[in-house]
Each structure stands twice: as structure tokens, then as C-alpha cells.
mmCIF file of C-alpha atoms and ligand atoms in Angstrom:
data_model
loop_
_atom_site.group_PDB
_atom_site.id
_atom_site.type_symbol
_atom_site.label_atom_id
_atom_site.label_comp_id
_atom_site.label_asym_id
_atom_site.label_seq_id
_atom_site.Cartn_x
_atom_site.Cartn_y
_atom_site.Cartn_z
ATOM 1 C CA UNK A 1 -32.378 20.688 -7.347
ATOM 2 C CA UNK A 2 -34.267 17.119 -6.323
ATOM 3 C CA UNK A 3 -32.908 14.947 -3.738
ATOM 4 C CA UNK A 4 -33.865 11.340 -3.463
ATOM 5 C CA UNK A 5 -35.023 9.465 -0.320
ATOM 6 C CA UNK A 6 -36.064 6.287 0.083
ATOM 7 C CA UNK A 7 -37.604 6.791 -3.458
ATOM 8 C CA UNK A 8 -39.325 9.633 -3.392
ATOM 9 C CA UNK A 9 -38.566 12.804 -5.674
ATOM 10 C CA UNK A 10 -38.121 16.226 -2.874
ATOM 11 C CA UNK A 11 -37.882 19.402 -3.102
ATOM 12 C CA UNK A 12 -34.721 20.789 -1.015
ATOM 13 C CA UNK A 13 -37.494 22.150 1.886
ATOM 14 C CA UNK A 14 -39.150 18.026 1.771
ATOM 15 C CA UNK A 15 -35.884 16.336 1.856
ATOM 16 C CA UNK A 16 -35.815 16.433 5.435
ATOM 17 C CA UNK A 17 -34.784 13.356 7.976
ATOM 18 C CA UNK A 18 -35.844 12.597 11.177
ATOM 19 C CA UNK A 19 -33.844 13.577 14.469
ATOM 20 C CA UNK A 20 -34.868 10.255 15.417
ATOM 21 C CA UNK A 21 -32.683 9.089 12.232
ATOM 22 C CA UNK A 22 -30.094 7.763 14.288
ATOM 23 C CA UNK A 23 -27.944 8.828 11.562
ATOM 24 C CA UNK A 24 -28.381 12.101 13.356
ATOM 25 C CA UNK A 25 -28.293 10.901 16.897
ATOM 26 C CA UNK A 26 -24.771 8.623 16.632
ATOM 27 C CA UNK A 27 -23.682 8.872 12.520
ATOM 28 C CA UNK A 28 -24.304 5.895 12.787
ATOM 29 C CA UNK A 29 -24.738 4.843 8.871
ATOM 30 C CA UNK A 30 -23.169 5.319 5.315
ATOM 31 C CA UNK A 31 -22.043 7.349 2.594
ATOM 32 C CA UNK A 32 -20.106 8.035 -0.774
ATOM 33 C CA UNK A 33 -18.904 10.696 -2.901
ATOM 34 C CA UNK A 34 -19.223 10.311 -6.137
ATOM 35 C CA UNK A 35 -17.729 12.386 -9.605
ATOM 36 C CA UNK A 36 -19.471 12.879 -12.943
ATOM 37 C CA UNK A 37 -17.574 14.342 -15.481
ATOM 38 C CA UNK A 38 -18.855 15.604 -18.824
ATOM 39 C CA UNK A 39 -21.861 13.503 -19.208
ATOM 40 C CA UNK A 40 -20.528 9.610 -17.804
ATOM 41 C CA UNK A 41 -20.482 8.997 -12.940
ATOM 42 C CA UNK A 42 -16.692 8.253 -12.726
ATOM 43 C CA UNK A 43 -15.708 4.353 -10.923
ATOM 44 C CA UNK A 44 -19.817 4.011 -9.646
ATOM 45 C CA UNK A 45 -19.442 0.443 -9.970
ATOM 46 C CA UNK A 46 -15.861 0.603 -7.317
ATOM 47 C CA UNK A 47 -18.403 3.672 -5.449
ATOM 48 C CA UNK A 48 -21.417 1.177 -4.358
ATOM 49 C CA UNK A 49 -19.555 -1.819 -4.235
ATOM 50 C CA UNK A 50 -17.351 0.529 -1.145
ATOM 51 C CA UNK A 51 -20.571 1.720 -0.193
ATOM 52 C CA UNK A 52 -22.038 -1.227 0.322
ATOM 53 C CA UNK A 53 -19.405 -2.913 1.624
ATOM 54 C CA UNK A 54 -19.467 -0.078 5.213
ATOM 55 C CA UNK A 55 -22.709 -1.456 5.209
ATOM 56 C CA UNK A 56 -22.206 -5.245 5.073
ATOM 57 C CA UNK A 57 -18.910 -4.158 7.983
ATOM 58 C CA UNK A 58 -21.343 -2.563 10.223
ATOM 59 C CA UNK A 59 -24.217 -4.939 9.458
ATOM 60 C CA UNK A 60 -26.462 -2.093 8.208
ATOM 61 C CA UNK A 61 -28.400 -3.956 4.965
ATOM 62 C CA UNK A 62 -29.553 -1.740 2.778
ATOM 63 C CA UNK A 63 -32.469 -1.583 1.881
ATOM 64 C CA UNK A 64 -32.349 -2.081 -2.722
ATOM 65 C CA UNK A 65 -29.981 -4.061 -4.073
ATOM 66 C CA UNK A 66 -27.012 -2.380 -5.562
ATOM 67 C CA UNK A 67 -28.834 -2.117 -9.323
ATOM 68 C CA UNK A 68 -31.355 -0.573 -8.356
ATOM 69 C CA UNK A 69 -28.608 2.046 -6.685
ATOM 70 C CA UNK A 70 -27.465 2.542 -9.295
ATOM 71 C CA UNK A 71 -30.345 2.930 -11.331
ATOM 72 C CA UNK A 72 -31.929 5.478 -8.438
ATOM 73 C CA UNK A 73 -28.099 7.454 -8.725
ATOM 74 C CA UNK A 74 -28.410 8.047 -12.903
ATOM 75 C CA UNK A 75 -32.494 9.602 -12.064
ATOM 76 C CA UNK A 76 -30.634 11.764 -9.619
ATOM 77 C CA UNK A 77 -28.731 13.293 -11.946
ATOM 78 C CA UNK A 78 -31.118 13.074 -14.884
ATOM 79 C CA UNK A 79 -33.848 14.935 -12.958
ATOM 80 C CA UNK A 80 -31.353 17.477 -11.699
ATOM 81 C CA UNK A 81 -30.254 17.587 -15.353
ATOM 82 C CA UNK A 82 -26.134 17.491 -14.409
ATOM 83 C CA UNK A 83 -23.607 16.497 -16.461
ATOM 84 C CA UNK A 84 -20.418 18.062 -14.152
ATOM 85 C CA UNK A 85 -21.087 17.581 -10.652
ATOM 86 C CA UNK A 86 -20.873 15.973 -7.414
ATOM 87 C CA UNK A 87 -23.151 12.612 -5.793
ATOM 88 C CA UNK A 88 -23.408 12.222 -2.798
ATOM 89 C CA UNK A 89 -24.927 8.757 -1.428
ATOM 90 C CA UNK A 90 -26.754 8.145 2.187
ATOM 91 C CA UNK A 91 -27.594 5.428 3.857
ATOM 92 C CA UNK A 92 -28.351 5.798 7.516
ATOM 93 C CA UNK A 93 -29.706 3.544 9.974
ATOM 94 C CA UNK A 94 -33.063 5.174 9.530
ATOM 95 C CA UNK A 95 -35.600 5.669 12.693
ATOM 96 C CA UNK A 96 -34.625 4.239 16.086
ATOM 97 C CA UNK A 97 -35.253 5.381 20.331
ATOM 98 C CA UNK A 98 -33.233 6.942 21.985
ATOM 99 C CA UNK A 99 -31.022 3.982 22.862
ATOM 100 C CA UNK A 100 -28.272 2.312 20.887
ATOM 101 C CA UNK A 101 -29.505 -1.001 19.993
ATOM 102 C CA UNK A 102 -30.121 0.044 15.871
ATOM 103 C CA UNK A 103 -32.095 -3.997 15.823
ATOM 104 C CA UNK A 104 -34.797 -0.750 16.681
ATOM 105 C CA UNK A 105 -34.159 0.695 13.177
ATOM 106 C CA UNK A 106 -35.989 -1.083 11.304
ATOM 107 C CA UNK A 107 -35.742 0.464 8.545
ATOM 108 C CA UNK A 108 -32.531 2.230 6.513
ATOM 109 C CA UNK A 109 -33.056 5.499 4.204
ATOM 110 C CA UNK A 110 -31.348 5.520 0.943
ATOM 111 C CA UNK A 111 -30.897 9.154 -0.086
ATOM 112 C CA UNK A 112 -28.547 10.511 -2.722
ATOM 113 C CA UNK A 113 -28.147 14.469 -2.686
ATOM 114 C CA UNK A 114 -26.531 15.701 -6.264
ATOM 115 C CA UNK A 115 -24.979 20.020 -7.180
ATOM 116 C CA UNK A 116 -22.243 20.674 -8.825
ATOM 117 C CA UNK A 117 -19.111 21.170 -7.395
ATOM 118 C CA UNK A 118 -16.975 24.333 -5.232
ATOM 119 C CA UNK A 119 -13.517 22.908 -7.102
ATOM 120 C CA UNK A 120 -10.045 23.679 -5.513
ATOM 121 C CA UNK A 121 -8.215 26.787 -7.252
ATOM 122 C CA UNK A 122 -6.395 25.626 -10.103
ATOM 123 C CA UNK A 123 -3.717 27.156 -8.210
ATOM 124 C CA UNK A 124 -3.589 24.662 -6.212
ATOM 125 C CA UNK A 125 -3.015 22.142 -8.652
ATOM 126 C CA UNK A 126 -0.170 24.710 -10.547
ATOM 127 C CA UNK A 127 1.925 25.623 -6.822
ATOM 128 C CA UNK A 128 1.245 22.508 -4.430
ATOM 129 C CA UNK A 129 -0.280 22.706 -1.438
ATOM 130 C CA UNK A 130 1.550 22.965 2.312
ATOM 131 C CA UNK A 131 -0.064 20.619 4.686
ATOM 132 C CA UNK A 132 1.159 19.947 8.413
ATOM 133 C CA UNK A 133 1.099 17.329 10.349
ATOM 134 C CA UNK A 134 -2.183 17.130 13.112
ATOM 135 C CA UNK A 135 -1.462 15.704 16.757
ATOM 136 C CA UNK A 136 -5.257 13.771 16.783
ATOM 137 C CA UNK A 137 -4.762 10.499 15.302
ATOM 138 C CA UNK A 138 -6.444 8.636 12.866
ATOM 139 C CA UNK A 139 -9.051 6.933 13.937
ATOM 140 C CA UNK A 140 -7.598 3.160 15.519
ATOM 141 C CA UNK A 141 -9.093 0.186 13.028
ATOM 142 C CA UNK A 142 -9.721 -2.084 15.834
ATOM 143 C CA UNK A 143 -12.426 0.907 17.401
ATOM 144 C CA UNK A 144 -14.017 2.978 13.907
ATOM 145 C CA UNK A 145 -12.439 0.955 10.962
ATOM 146 C CA UNK A 146 -11.104 3.872 8.436
ATOM 147 C CA UNK A 147 -12.154 1.518 5.737
ATOM 148 C CA UNK A 148 -15.435 2.240 6.316
ATOM 149 C CA UNK A 149 -16.384 5.265 5.184
ATOM 150 C CA UNK A 150 -19.262 5.809 8.036
ATOM 151 C CA UNK A 151 -20.906 9.211 8.881
ATOM 152 C CA UNK A 152 -19.002 9.326 11.899
ATOM 153 C CA UNK A 153 -16.926 11.798 10.403
ATOM 154 C CA UNK A 154 -15.602 13.273 13.757
ATOM 155 C CA UNK A 155 -12.186 12.339 13.406
ATOM 156 C CA UNK A 156 -11.337 13.663 10.222
ATOM 157 C CA UNK A 157 -13.147 17.082 11.239
ATOM 158 C CA UNK A 158 -10.597 16.873 14.162
ATOM 159 C CA UNK A 159 -7.718 17.007 11.985
ATOM 160 C CA UNK A 160 -9.319 19.341 9.912
ATOM 161 C CA UNK A 161 -9.843 22.340 11.938
ATOM 162 C CA UNK A 162 -6.362 21.578 13.747
ATOM 163 C CA UNK A 163 -4.962 21.660 9.950
ATOM 164 C CA UNK A 164 -7.049 25.019 9.129
ATOM 165 C CA UNK A 165 -5.623 26.268 12.453
ATOM 166 C CA UNK A 166 -2.665 25.943 11.530
ATOM 167 C CA UNK A 167 -3.286 27.869 7.449
ATOM 168 C CA UNK A 168 -3.246 24.658 6.603
ATOM 169 C CA UNK A 169 -5.379 22.745 4.279
ATOM 170 C CA UNK A 170 -4.849 19.442 4.527
ATOM 171 C CA UNK A 171 -4.279 17.350 8.124
ATOM 172 C CA UNK A 172 -0.998 14.414 7.232
ATOM 173 C CA UNK A 173 -2.999 11.766 9.903
ATOM 174 C CA UNK A 174 -0.667 9.308 11.656
ATOM 175 C CA UNK A 175 -1.884 5.940 12.696
ATOM 176 C CA UNK A 176 -1.025 5.007 16.167
ATOM 177 C CA UNK A 177 2.191 3.422 15.954
ATOM 178 C CA UNK A 178 2.919 7.313 14.809
ATOM 179 C CA UNK A 179 3.016 6.122 10.393
ATOM 180 C CA UNK A 180 1.507 7.836 7.951
ATOM 181 C CA UNK A 181 -1.659 6.765 7.181
ATOM 182 C CA UNK A 182 -3.543 9.693 5.003
ATOM 183 C CA UNK A 183 -5.404 13.171 5.088
ATOM 184 C CA UNK A 184 -8.526 14.541 6.522
ATOM 185 C CA UNK A 185 -10.214 13.850 3.563
ATOM 186 C CA UNK A 186 -7.710 12.334 1.357
ATOM 187 C CA UNK A 187 -5.204 9.317 0.319
ATOM 188 C CA UNK A 188 -1.414 10.171 0.416
ATOM 189 C CA UNK A 189 1.773 9.551 -2.295
ATOM 190 C CA UNK A 190 5.100 10.210 -2.206
ATOM 191 C CA UNK A 191 7.558 9.573 -4.962
ATOM 192 C CA UNK A 192 11.511 8.677 -3.973
ATOM 193 C CA UNK A 193 13.543 8.002 -6.592
ATOM 194 C CA UNK A 194 10.930 6.566 -9.213
ATOM 195 C CA UNK A 195 8.652 4.757 -7.353
ATOM 196 C CA UNK A 196 5.430 5.661 -6.216
ATOM 197 C CA UNK A 197 4.874 4.650 -2.679
ATOM 198 C CA UNK A 198 1.061 4.983 -0.792
ATOM 199 C CA UNK A 199 0.150 3.596 2.456
ATOM 200 C CA UNK A 200 -1.597 -0.075 2.354
ATOM 201 C CA UNK A 201 -5.519 -0.119 3.439
ATOM 202 C CA UNK A 202 -4.854 -2.702 6.454
ATOM 203 C CA UNK A 203 -3.029 0.767 8.551
ATOM 204 C CA UNK A 204 -5.907 1.965 9.277
ATOM 205 C CA UNK A 205 -7.080 4.308 5.605
ATOM 206 C CA UNK A 206 -9.905 4.656 3.897
ATOM 207 C CA UNK A 207 -9.412 2.468 0.374
ATOM 208 C CA UNK A 208 -9.679 5.298 -1.836
ATOM 209 C CA UNK A 209 -11.356 4.873 -5.240
ATOM 210 C CA UNK A 210 -8.717 7.632 -6.692
ATOM 211 C CA UNK A 211 -5.655 5.631 -5.188
ATOM 212 C CA UNK A 212 -6.937 2.549 -6.417
ATOM 213 C CA UNK A 213 -7.524 4.664 -9.820
ATOM 214 C CA UNK A 214 -4.131 6.539 -9.623
ATOM 215 C CA UNK A 215 -2.556 3.279 -8.734
ATOM 216 C CA UNK A 216 -3.765 1.800 -12.116
ATOM 217 C CA UNK A 217 -2.744 4.621 -14.158
ATOM 218 C CA UNK A 218 0.585 4.349 -12.647
ATOM 219 C CA UNK A 219 1.006 0.913 -13.427
ATOM 220 C CA UNK A 220 0.007 1.860 -16.571
ATOM 221 C CA UNK A 221 2.662 4.453 -17.120
ATOM 222 C CA UNK A 222 4.926 2.144 -16.197
ATOM 223 C CA UNK A 223 6.002 2.972 -12.279
ATOM 224 C CA UNK A 224 6.298 0.586 -9.739
ATOM 225 C CA UNK A 225 3.974 0.817 -7.036
ATOM 226 C CA UNK A 226 4.770 0.036 -4.023
ATOM 227 C CA UNK A 227 1.513 0.006 -0.425
ATOM 228 C CA UNK A 228 4.280 0.010 2.754
ATOM 229 C CA UNK A 229 4.296 1.987 5.280
ATOM 230 C CA UNK A 230 6.476 5.038 6.368
ATOM 231 C CA UNK A 231 6.879 7.666 8.309
ATOM 232 C CA UNK A 232 6.800 11.519 7.807
ATOM 233 C CA UNK A 233 10.182 11.518 7.257
ATOM 234 C CA UNK A 234 9.509 9.640 4.167
ATOM 235 C CA UNK A 235 8.248 12.883 3.047
ATOM 236 C CA UNK A 236 10.085 14.986 3.705
ATOM 237 C CA UNK A 237 12.942 13.294 2.034
ATOM 238 C CA UNK A 238 10.855 12.235 -0.721
ATOM 239 C CA UNK A 239 11.098 13.864 -4.741
ATOM 240 C CA UNK A 240 7.544 14.783 -4.778
ATOM 241 C CA UNK A 241 4.048 14.191 -2.721
ATOM 242 C CA UNK A 242 -0.029 13.869 -3.876
ATOM 243 C CA UNK A 243 -3.139 13.230 -2.789
ATOM 244 C CA UNK A 244 -5.956 11.568 -4.167
ATOM 245 C CA UNK A 245 -9.082 12.169 -3.527
ATOM 246 C CA UNK A 246 -12.924 12.100 -5.445
ATOM 247 C CA UNK A 247 -13.418 15.665 -4.300
ATOM 248 C CA UNK A 248 -9.235 16.464 -4.547
ATOM 249 C CA UNK A 249 -9.022 14.300 -7.320
ATOM 250 C CA UNK A 250 -4.820 13.987 -7.669
ATOM 251 C CA UNK A 251 -3.263 17.052 -6.005
ATOM 252 C CA UNK A 252 0.634 17.819 -5.887
ATOM 253 C CA UNK A 253 1.749 18.530 -2.224
ATOM 254 C CA UNK A 254 5.230 20.668 -1.568
ATOM 255 C CA UNK A 255 5.155 21.349 1.647
ATOM 256 C CA UNK A 256 5.261 19.111 5.281
ATOM 257 C CA UNK A 257 5.471 20.830 7.956
ATOM 258 C CA UNK A 258 7.369 23.621 6.422
ATOM 259 C CA UNK A 259 9.659 21.628 5.043
ATOM 260 C CA UNK A 260 9.733 21.764 1.593
ATOM 261 C CA UNK A 261 9.458 18.557 -0.667
ATOM 262 C CA UNK A 262 12.155 18.146 -3.312
ATOM 263 C CA UNK A 263 12.489 21.264 -5.508
ATOM 264 C CA UNK A 264 9.397 22.727 -4.221
ATOM 265 C CA UNK A 265 7.209 22.647 -6.780
ATOM 266 C CA UNK A 266 4.737 19.388 -8.329
ATOM 267 C CA UNK A 267 7.155 17.021 -9.579
ATOM 268 C CA UNK A 268 6.921 15.596 -13.506
ATOM 269 C CA UNK A 269 5.482 12.301 -11.921
ATOM 270 C CA UNK A 270 2.630 13.976 -10.175
ATOM 271 C CA UNK A 271 2.455 16.031 -13.533
ATOM 272 C CA UNK A 272 1.848 12.605 -15.559
ATOM 273 C CA UNK A 273 -0.539 11.148 -13.112
ATOM 274 C CA UNK A 274 -2.657 14.206 -13.076
ATOM 275 C CA UNK A 275 -2.884 14.286 -16.647
ATOM 276 C CA UNK A 276 -3.249 10.718 -17.405
ATOM 277 C CA UNK A 277 -6.299 10.485 -14.610
ATOM 278 C CA UNK A 278 -8.114 14.492 -15.929
ATOM 279 C CA UNK A 279 -8.039 12.050 -19.576
ATOM 280 C CA UNK A 280 -9.452 9.318 -17.406
ATOM 281 C CA UNK A 281 -12.304 10.604 -15.639
ATOM 282 C CA UNK A 282 -13.427 12.862 -19.087
ATOM 283 C CA UNK A 283 -13.819 10.210 -21.077
ATOM 284 C CA UNK A 284 -14.359 7.401 -19.189
ATOM 285 C CA UNK A 285 -17.890 6.894 -16.828
ATOM 286 C CA UNK A 286 -21.084 5.184 -16.462
ATOM 287 C CA UNK A 287 -22.894 7.697 -18.770
ATOM 288 C CA UNK A 288 -25.536 9.597 -17.348
ATOM 289 C CA UNK A 289 -28.381 10.500 -20.213
ATOM 290 C CA UNK A 290 -27.480 7.844 -23.271
ATOM 291 C CA UNK A 291 -28.200 4.170 -21.805
ATOM 292 C CA UNK A 292 -32.168 3.700 -21.409
ATOM 293 C CA UNK A 293 -31.728 1.649 -18.158
ATOM 294 C CA UNK A 294 -34.209 -1.523 -17.659
ATOM 295 C CA UNK A 295 -35.841 -1.261 -14.621
HETATM 296 N N1 LIG B 1 -9.659 9.417 3.639
HETATM 297 C C1 LIG B 1 -10.409 9.681 3.432
HETATM 298 C C2 LIG B 1 -10.828 10.137 4.823
HETATM 299 C C3 LIG B 1 -11.666 10.237 2.573
HETATM 300 O O1 LIG B 1 -12.303 10.956 3.221
HETATM 301 C C4 LIG B 1 -11.126 10.440 1.286
HETATM 302 C C5 LIG B 1 -12.674 11.035 0.429
HETATM 303 N N2 LIG B 1 -13.588 10.067 0.974
HETATM 304 C C6 LIG B 1 -10.713 9.671 0.565
HETATM 305 C C7 LIG B 1 -10.225 9.262 1.413
HETATM 306 C C8 LIG B 1 -10.123 9.438 -0.454
HETATM 307 O O2 LIG B 1 -11.104 8.528 -1.343
HETATM 308 P P1 LIG B 1 -11.439 8.458 -3.119
HETATM 309 O O3 LIG B 1 -10.619 8.468 -3.544
HETATM 310 O O4 LIG B 1 -13.081 7.078 -2.619
HETATM 311 O O5 LIG B 1 -12.388 9.364 -2.457
#
């Protein structure tokens, strides 16, 4: 395996970042998780746009232009001979002193890891997930905005710990006002009377690339989609519920807080969207090997 760090392709043993990097010291940096299917990178431009937007929001200047980043992602996949897999793109604030001041970190670092992906068992897609609401609230947007995909994921990790302690794989998180926002690593949707509803990005979610893709697919399939706030009660009484994320794709939820949702099995709308998503992911994207890119 070869890992890209700041222009070099290194073996895993040599792929190291300094202990003085503020990404390690303070979670100061941004990242993306991207998939490739069947020799194509899925939604690469959308992920890169979010990466650069996240960086801009925290005043982190990515040292290379977006086109060069795109080239490096594709080149990392080519060097690893990967046609199916997962890409972790990380930009850290870089090496500084032990203080907080990011101005003391003049050289942000870019890391690209490409690996195979451990998929959720197919059983989850057939039977649906059981999730629980956790007591940890999603970050308040005016403190750490969830729209920034930052290296500081402690909020999500605490939620995940709590969910696992309750025997669930995913945690439903609420914002400070008690509205449903998202899960620890996935966005959430409900279906009620054939209307698909998901929380709007301003209430404190990461605006998922998969979420946006699913909204488009739902529109194309003729469904009405609404981005609006709702509470746990709305999920308890929904006909269907599902999560979206780069790793999970579209995954049905059949129980929340021990309440059965709808008929307790993946619903028809969810199944349609799973099929539409899989078709898109397997047939569209940025080719890894075919295109000889211009430098
Ligand atoms: N919310 C959070 C907190 C996440 O970490 C992720 C995964 N990146 C998502 C939502 C889903 O986003 P995406 O579809 O872009 O993977």
C-alpha cells in the first residue's frame, strides 16, 4: 500500500505525521471519506468542494489547488491498483508549537490514504437497523459547526460509544433544541405518506454528499422531498426511516428507541432509493484508470 503525504508516495511504515502537527494536538484540520466503485470515484468533485469549503470555514489554506488534489486522489488509487475502495483525504493544520495559534503552522499537510473498505453486512440492508437516541447533543453550530468536516470528531465518537453501550450500531443525535439532526456518521431521512423528509443543513448537520445525491434521486423518481425540522416523535410515527452516508450508502432503519418504525421492515420507498443509489454508484463517477490526466 502507498500513502500520499505532501507530494510523496510512502509505504505505510514511512507514512508518518509529526507529533507537533496541530491535527494531532488539537484535531485542527479537515477530512473527507470518498468511495470508488467499479473503477470510478463516486462524487469526487462534490467531496473536494466540501473539503475546500470546510478548510475555508476554519481559515485553513490547502496548499494545493483543487485540480492537483483531484489528480493526487486518482494517482493514489492508480498506484494502489484499486478499483473498489475507500479514500481518506486529510488536510492537517501542520506542524506548530505547543500553543493553539494556527499562524505558527505555516505548512498544512495533505494525506491521501486509499484502502479496501469493510462493508456493513448485507443483513443490515435486508432487515434494517435498530438505532437509539443518545444523550450527547450534536455540536452547537456556533461552537463547532457540523457542516465543517473537521478532524475533531469527539462529539460523534461520544455518541457512538453511547449507542454501542445500548447495543445499537448507530446513534441518533439531537441538537440543543431537541430536534433530530443526524447520526454519528450518517444523515437521517424519514418517509411519511410518501413524502421524504430530512433535516435542513442549518440546524447542525454535516451536509452529506450521499444525502444530496439521494435527494436528487428521490426527485428524479417523482417523490416530494422536504428539508425541515422534526422531532423523534416524527420518526416513531413515520412509515419508513433510512440513513445515508459514504460508507453505509442508503441503509434502512426499522427501530428507534425500541419503537418499531412502520411495519418493522425496510419500506418500499427506501428499497427504491437503495436500488437507484446502487445503480448510480456502480455506473457513474470519475474514471480512475481510463483518463490520462493532464498535469
Ligand atoms: N454526518 C456525519 C457526522 C458524517 O460523519 C457523515 C459521513 N461523512 C455523514 C453525515 C454522511 O456524509 P456523506 O454522505 O458525505 O458521507
